[in-house]
CSV table of C-alpha atoms in Angstrom, one decimal:
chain,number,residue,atom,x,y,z
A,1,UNK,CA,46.4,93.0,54.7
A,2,UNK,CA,48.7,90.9,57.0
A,3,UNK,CA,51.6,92.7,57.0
A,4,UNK,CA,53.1,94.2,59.8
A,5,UNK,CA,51.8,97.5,61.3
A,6,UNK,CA,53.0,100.2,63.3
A,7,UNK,CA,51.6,103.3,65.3
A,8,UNK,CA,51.5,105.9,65.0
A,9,UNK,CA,52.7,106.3,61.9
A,10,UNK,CA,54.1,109.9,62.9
A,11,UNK,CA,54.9,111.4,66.2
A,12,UNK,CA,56.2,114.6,66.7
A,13,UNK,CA,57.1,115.3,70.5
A,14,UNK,CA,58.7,118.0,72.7
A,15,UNK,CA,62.2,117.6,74.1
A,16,UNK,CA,62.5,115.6,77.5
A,17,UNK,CA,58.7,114.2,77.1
A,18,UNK,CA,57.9,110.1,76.6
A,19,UNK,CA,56.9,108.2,73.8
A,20,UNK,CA,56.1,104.8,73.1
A,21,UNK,CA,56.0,103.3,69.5
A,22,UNK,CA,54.1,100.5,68.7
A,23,UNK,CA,54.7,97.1,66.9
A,24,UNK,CA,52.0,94.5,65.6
A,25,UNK,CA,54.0,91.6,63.8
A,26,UNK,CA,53.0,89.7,61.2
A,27,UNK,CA,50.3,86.5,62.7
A,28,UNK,CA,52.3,83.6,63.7
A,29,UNK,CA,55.4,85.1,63.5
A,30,UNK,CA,58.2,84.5,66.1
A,31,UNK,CA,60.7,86.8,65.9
A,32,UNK,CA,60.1,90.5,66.1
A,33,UNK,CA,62.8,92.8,65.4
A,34,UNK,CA,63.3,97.0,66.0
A,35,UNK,CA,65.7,98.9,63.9
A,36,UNK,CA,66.3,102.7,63.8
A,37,UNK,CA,66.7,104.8,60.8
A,38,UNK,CA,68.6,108.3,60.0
A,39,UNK,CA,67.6,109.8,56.4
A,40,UNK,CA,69.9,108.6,54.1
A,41,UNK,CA,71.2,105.7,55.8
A,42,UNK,CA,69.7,102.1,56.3
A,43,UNK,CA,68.7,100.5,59.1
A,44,UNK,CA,70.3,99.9,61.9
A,45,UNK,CA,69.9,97.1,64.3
A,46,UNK,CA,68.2,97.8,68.0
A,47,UNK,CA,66.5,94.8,70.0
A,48,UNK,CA,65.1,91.4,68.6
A,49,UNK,CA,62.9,88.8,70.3
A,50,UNK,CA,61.6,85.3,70.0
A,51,UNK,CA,58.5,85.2,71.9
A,52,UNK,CA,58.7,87.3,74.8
A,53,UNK,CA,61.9,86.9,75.1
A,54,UNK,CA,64.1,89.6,75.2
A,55,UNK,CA,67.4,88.4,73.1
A,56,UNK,CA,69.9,90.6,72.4
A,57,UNK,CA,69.6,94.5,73.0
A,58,UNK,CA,73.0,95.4,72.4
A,59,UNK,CA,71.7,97.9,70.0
A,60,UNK,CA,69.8,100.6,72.0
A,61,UNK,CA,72.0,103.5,72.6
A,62,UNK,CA,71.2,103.8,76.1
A,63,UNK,CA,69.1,103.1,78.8
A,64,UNK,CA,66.2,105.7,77.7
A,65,UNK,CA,65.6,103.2,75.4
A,66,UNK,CA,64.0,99.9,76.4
A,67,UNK,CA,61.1,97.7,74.6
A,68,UNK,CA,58.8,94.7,75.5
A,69,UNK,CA,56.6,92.0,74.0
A,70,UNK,CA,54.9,90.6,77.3
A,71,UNK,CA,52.6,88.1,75.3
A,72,UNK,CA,55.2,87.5,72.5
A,73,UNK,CA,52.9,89.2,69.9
A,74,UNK,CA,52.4,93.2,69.6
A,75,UNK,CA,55.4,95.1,70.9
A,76,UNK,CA,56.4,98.7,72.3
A,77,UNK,CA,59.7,100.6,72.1
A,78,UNK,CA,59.9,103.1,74.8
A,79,UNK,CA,61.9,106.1,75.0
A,80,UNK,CA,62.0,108.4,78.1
A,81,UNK,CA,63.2,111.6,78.1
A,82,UNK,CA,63.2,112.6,74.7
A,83,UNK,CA,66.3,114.4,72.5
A,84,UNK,CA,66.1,115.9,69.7
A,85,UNK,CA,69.2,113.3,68.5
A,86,UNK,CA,66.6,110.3,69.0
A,87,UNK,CA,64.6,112.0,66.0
A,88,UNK,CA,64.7,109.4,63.5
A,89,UNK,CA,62.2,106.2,61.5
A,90,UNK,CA,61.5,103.3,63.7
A,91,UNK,CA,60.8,100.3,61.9
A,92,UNK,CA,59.8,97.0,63.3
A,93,UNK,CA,60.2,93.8,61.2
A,94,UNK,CA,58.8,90.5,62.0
A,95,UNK,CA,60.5,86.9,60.7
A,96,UNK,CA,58.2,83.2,61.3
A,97,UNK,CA,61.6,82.2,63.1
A,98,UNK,CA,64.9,83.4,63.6
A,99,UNK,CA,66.6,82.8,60.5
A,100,UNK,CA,63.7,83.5,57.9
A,101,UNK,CA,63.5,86.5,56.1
A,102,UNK,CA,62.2,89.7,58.0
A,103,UNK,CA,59.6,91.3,56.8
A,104,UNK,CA,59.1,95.3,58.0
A,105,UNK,CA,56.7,97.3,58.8
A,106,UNK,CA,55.8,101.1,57.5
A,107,UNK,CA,58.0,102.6,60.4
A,108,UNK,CA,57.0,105.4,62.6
A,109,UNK,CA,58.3,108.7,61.9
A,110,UNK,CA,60.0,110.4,65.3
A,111,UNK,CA,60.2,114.2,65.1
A,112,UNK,CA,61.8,115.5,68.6
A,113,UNK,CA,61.2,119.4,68.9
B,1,UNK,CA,81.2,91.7,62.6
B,2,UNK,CA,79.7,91.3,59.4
B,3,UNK,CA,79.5,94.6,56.9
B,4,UNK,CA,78.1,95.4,53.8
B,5,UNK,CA,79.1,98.1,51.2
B,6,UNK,CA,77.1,100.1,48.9
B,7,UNK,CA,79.5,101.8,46.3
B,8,UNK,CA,77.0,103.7,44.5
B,9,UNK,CA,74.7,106.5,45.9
B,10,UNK,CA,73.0,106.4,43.0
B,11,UNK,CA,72.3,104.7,39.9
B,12,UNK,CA,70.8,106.1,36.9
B,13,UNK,CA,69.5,103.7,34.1
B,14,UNK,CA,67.3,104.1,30.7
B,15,UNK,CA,63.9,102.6,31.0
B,16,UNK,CA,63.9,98.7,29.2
B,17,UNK,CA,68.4,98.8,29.5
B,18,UNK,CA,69.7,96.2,32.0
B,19,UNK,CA,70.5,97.5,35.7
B,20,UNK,CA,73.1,96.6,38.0
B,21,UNK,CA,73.0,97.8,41.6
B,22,UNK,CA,76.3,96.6,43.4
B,23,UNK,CA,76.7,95.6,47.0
B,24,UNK,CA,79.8,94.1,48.0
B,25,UNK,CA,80.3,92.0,51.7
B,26,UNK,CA,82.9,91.6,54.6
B,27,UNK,CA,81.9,88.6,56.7
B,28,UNK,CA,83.5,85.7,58.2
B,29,UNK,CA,82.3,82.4,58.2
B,30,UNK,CA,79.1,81.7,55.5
B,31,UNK,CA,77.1,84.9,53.8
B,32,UNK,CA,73.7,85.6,54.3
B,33,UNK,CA,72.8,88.0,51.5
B,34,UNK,CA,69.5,90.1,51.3
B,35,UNK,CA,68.3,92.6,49.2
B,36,UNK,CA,65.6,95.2,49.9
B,37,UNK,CA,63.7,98.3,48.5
B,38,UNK,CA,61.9,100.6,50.0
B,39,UNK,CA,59.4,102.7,48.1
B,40,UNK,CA,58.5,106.2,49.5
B,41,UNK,CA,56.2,106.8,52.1
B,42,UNK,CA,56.7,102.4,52.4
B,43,UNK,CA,58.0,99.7,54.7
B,44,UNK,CA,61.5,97.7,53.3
B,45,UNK,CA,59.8,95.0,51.3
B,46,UNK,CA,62.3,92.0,51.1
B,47,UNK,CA,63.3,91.1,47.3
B,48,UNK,CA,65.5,88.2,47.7
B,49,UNK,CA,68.4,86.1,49.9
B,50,UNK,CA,70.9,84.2,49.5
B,51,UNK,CA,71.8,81.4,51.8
B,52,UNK,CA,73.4,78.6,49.9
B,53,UNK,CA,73.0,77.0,46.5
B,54,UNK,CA,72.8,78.6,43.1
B,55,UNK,CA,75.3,81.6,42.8
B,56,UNK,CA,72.2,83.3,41.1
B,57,UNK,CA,69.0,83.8,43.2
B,58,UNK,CA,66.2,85.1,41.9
B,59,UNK,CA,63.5,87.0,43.5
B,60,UNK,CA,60.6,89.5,43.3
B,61,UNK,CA,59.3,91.8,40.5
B,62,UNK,CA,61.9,90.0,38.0
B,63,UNK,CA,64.9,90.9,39.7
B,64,UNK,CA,68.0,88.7,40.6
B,65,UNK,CA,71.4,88.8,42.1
B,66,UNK,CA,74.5,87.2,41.3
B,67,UNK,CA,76.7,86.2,44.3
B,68,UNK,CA,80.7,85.9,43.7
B,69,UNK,CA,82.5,84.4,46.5
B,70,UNK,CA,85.9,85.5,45.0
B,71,UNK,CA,84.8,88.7,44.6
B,72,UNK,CA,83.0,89.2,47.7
B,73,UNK,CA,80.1,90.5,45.7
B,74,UNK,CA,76.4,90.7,45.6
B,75,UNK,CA,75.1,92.7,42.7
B,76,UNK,CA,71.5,93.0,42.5
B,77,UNK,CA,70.4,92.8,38.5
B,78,UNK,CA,67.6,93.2,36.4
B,79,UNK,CA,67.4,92.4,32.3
B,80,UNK,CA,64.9,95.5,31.7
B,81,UNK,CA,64.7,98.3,33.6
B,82,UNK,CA,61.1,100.0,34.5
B,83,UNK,CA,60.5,103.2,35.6
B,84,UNK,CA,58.2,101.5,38.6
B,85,UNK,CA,61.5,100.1,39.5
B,86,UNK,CA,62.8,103.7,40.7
B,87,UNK,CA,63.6,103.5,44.4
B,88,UNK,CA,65.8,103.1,46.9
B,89,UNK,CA,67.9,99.6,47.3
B,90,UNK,CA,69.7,98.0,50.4
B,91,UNK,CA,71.8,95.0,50.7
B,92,UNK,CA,72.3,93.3,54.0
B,93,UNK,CA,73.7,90.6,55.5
B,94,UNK,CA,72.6,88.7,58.6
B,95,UNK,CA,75.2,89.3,61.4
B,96,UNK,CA,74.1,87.3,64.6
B,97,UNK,CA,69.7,87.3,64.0
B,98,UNK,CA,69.8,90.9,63.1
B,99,UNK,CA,70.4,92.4,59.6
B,100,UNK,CA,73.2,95.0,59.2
B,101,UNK,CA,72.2,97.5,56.2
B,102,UNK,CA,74.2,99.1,53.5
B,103,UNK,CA,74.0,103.0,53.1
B,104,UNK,CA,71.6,102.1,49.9
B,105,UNK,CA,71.5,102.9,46.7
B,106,UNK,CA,68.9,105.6,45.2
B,107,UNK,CA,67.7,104.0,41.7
B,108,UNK,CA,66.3,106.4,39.2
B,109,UNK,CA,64.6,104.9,35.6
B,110,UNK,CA,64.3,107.7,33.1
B,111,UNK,CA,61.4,107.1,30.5
């Protein structure tokens, strides 16, 4: 398929350790997009990019949390230092440009021991 | 900022009766509308959008939604329910390039 994947698609970590989650959007596609998820909520808004470009991060809860997309294609959203609060889905979503429709990924599941 | 409202945590609805999943909106300037489901285990997949145009939009796996400017209101609707349908439903609304979410609505279709 040609949909947009993530890995892995589950990741259970210890408290205060790394992990970086991984985004591969849909071919052609501009715009690439990271949300976070609690259980029973939707999802809510991180980073975007067009390209490589960096355009809004006024989402990430603090500065553990970064992300890049150095050749404007597959992505990674870093988090250093690991709490068990950060323990949530991470989905990625991908839109040909900014104002099409965004089309998401399976998400990764974040389990923080 | 833009908001969306989900009223219902869940819907319950007889397999082949109409359904009606509501989402209301708070925005200034034009709406963006979407509507999601997510499937377990599954990524959102996109159903529909409204941008501009027909108050009635239809979309994916025979669903529609009816979009009310007086009443701020973006119901997500279907003529004949199917228990395939069960799942959980989001409305959005673009705010800036990113999407803000609704709390969702759990649909169940009893057989």
């Amino acid at each position: 398929g040609a949909g947009v994947s993530q890995s892995p698609r589950y990741k259970v970590t210890k408290r205060g350790q790394d992990v970086a989650l991984r985004c591969d959007p849909i071919s052609g596609h501009v715009s690439l997009y990271w949300y976070r998820q609690a259980l029973g909520q939707g999802p809510e808004f991180l980073t975007y990019f067009n390209y490589e470009a960096q355009q809004d991060k006024s989402g990430l809860p603090n500065d553990r949390f970064s992300a890049e997309r150095p050749e404007g294609s597959i992505s990674t959203l870093t988090i250093q230092r690991t709490e068990q609060r950060d323990s949530a889905m991470y989905r990625c979503a991908s839109s040909f440009r900014e104002n099409n429709e965004q089309f998401f990924g399976p998400g990764t599941r974040l389990t923080v021991l | 900022a833009q908001s969306v409202a989900q009223p219902e945590d869940q819907v319950n609805v007889a397999e082949g009766n109409p359904l009606t999943v509501k989402c209301t909106y708070s925005v200034s300037g034009n709406p963006y509308l979407f509507w999601y489901v997510q499937y377990p285990n599954r990524g959102l997949q996109f159903l529909l959008k409204y941008i501009t145009g027909d108050n009635l939009v239809k979309g994916s796996y025979g669903f529609e939604a009816e979009f009310n400017k007086s009443q701020t209101s973006f119901h997500l609707k279907k003529p004949s329910a199917l228990v395939s349908d069960s799942a959980l439903y989001f409305c959005a609304v673009r705010d800036g390039r990113q999407l803000t979410f609704g709390s969702g609505t759990q649909l169940t279709v009893l057989p």
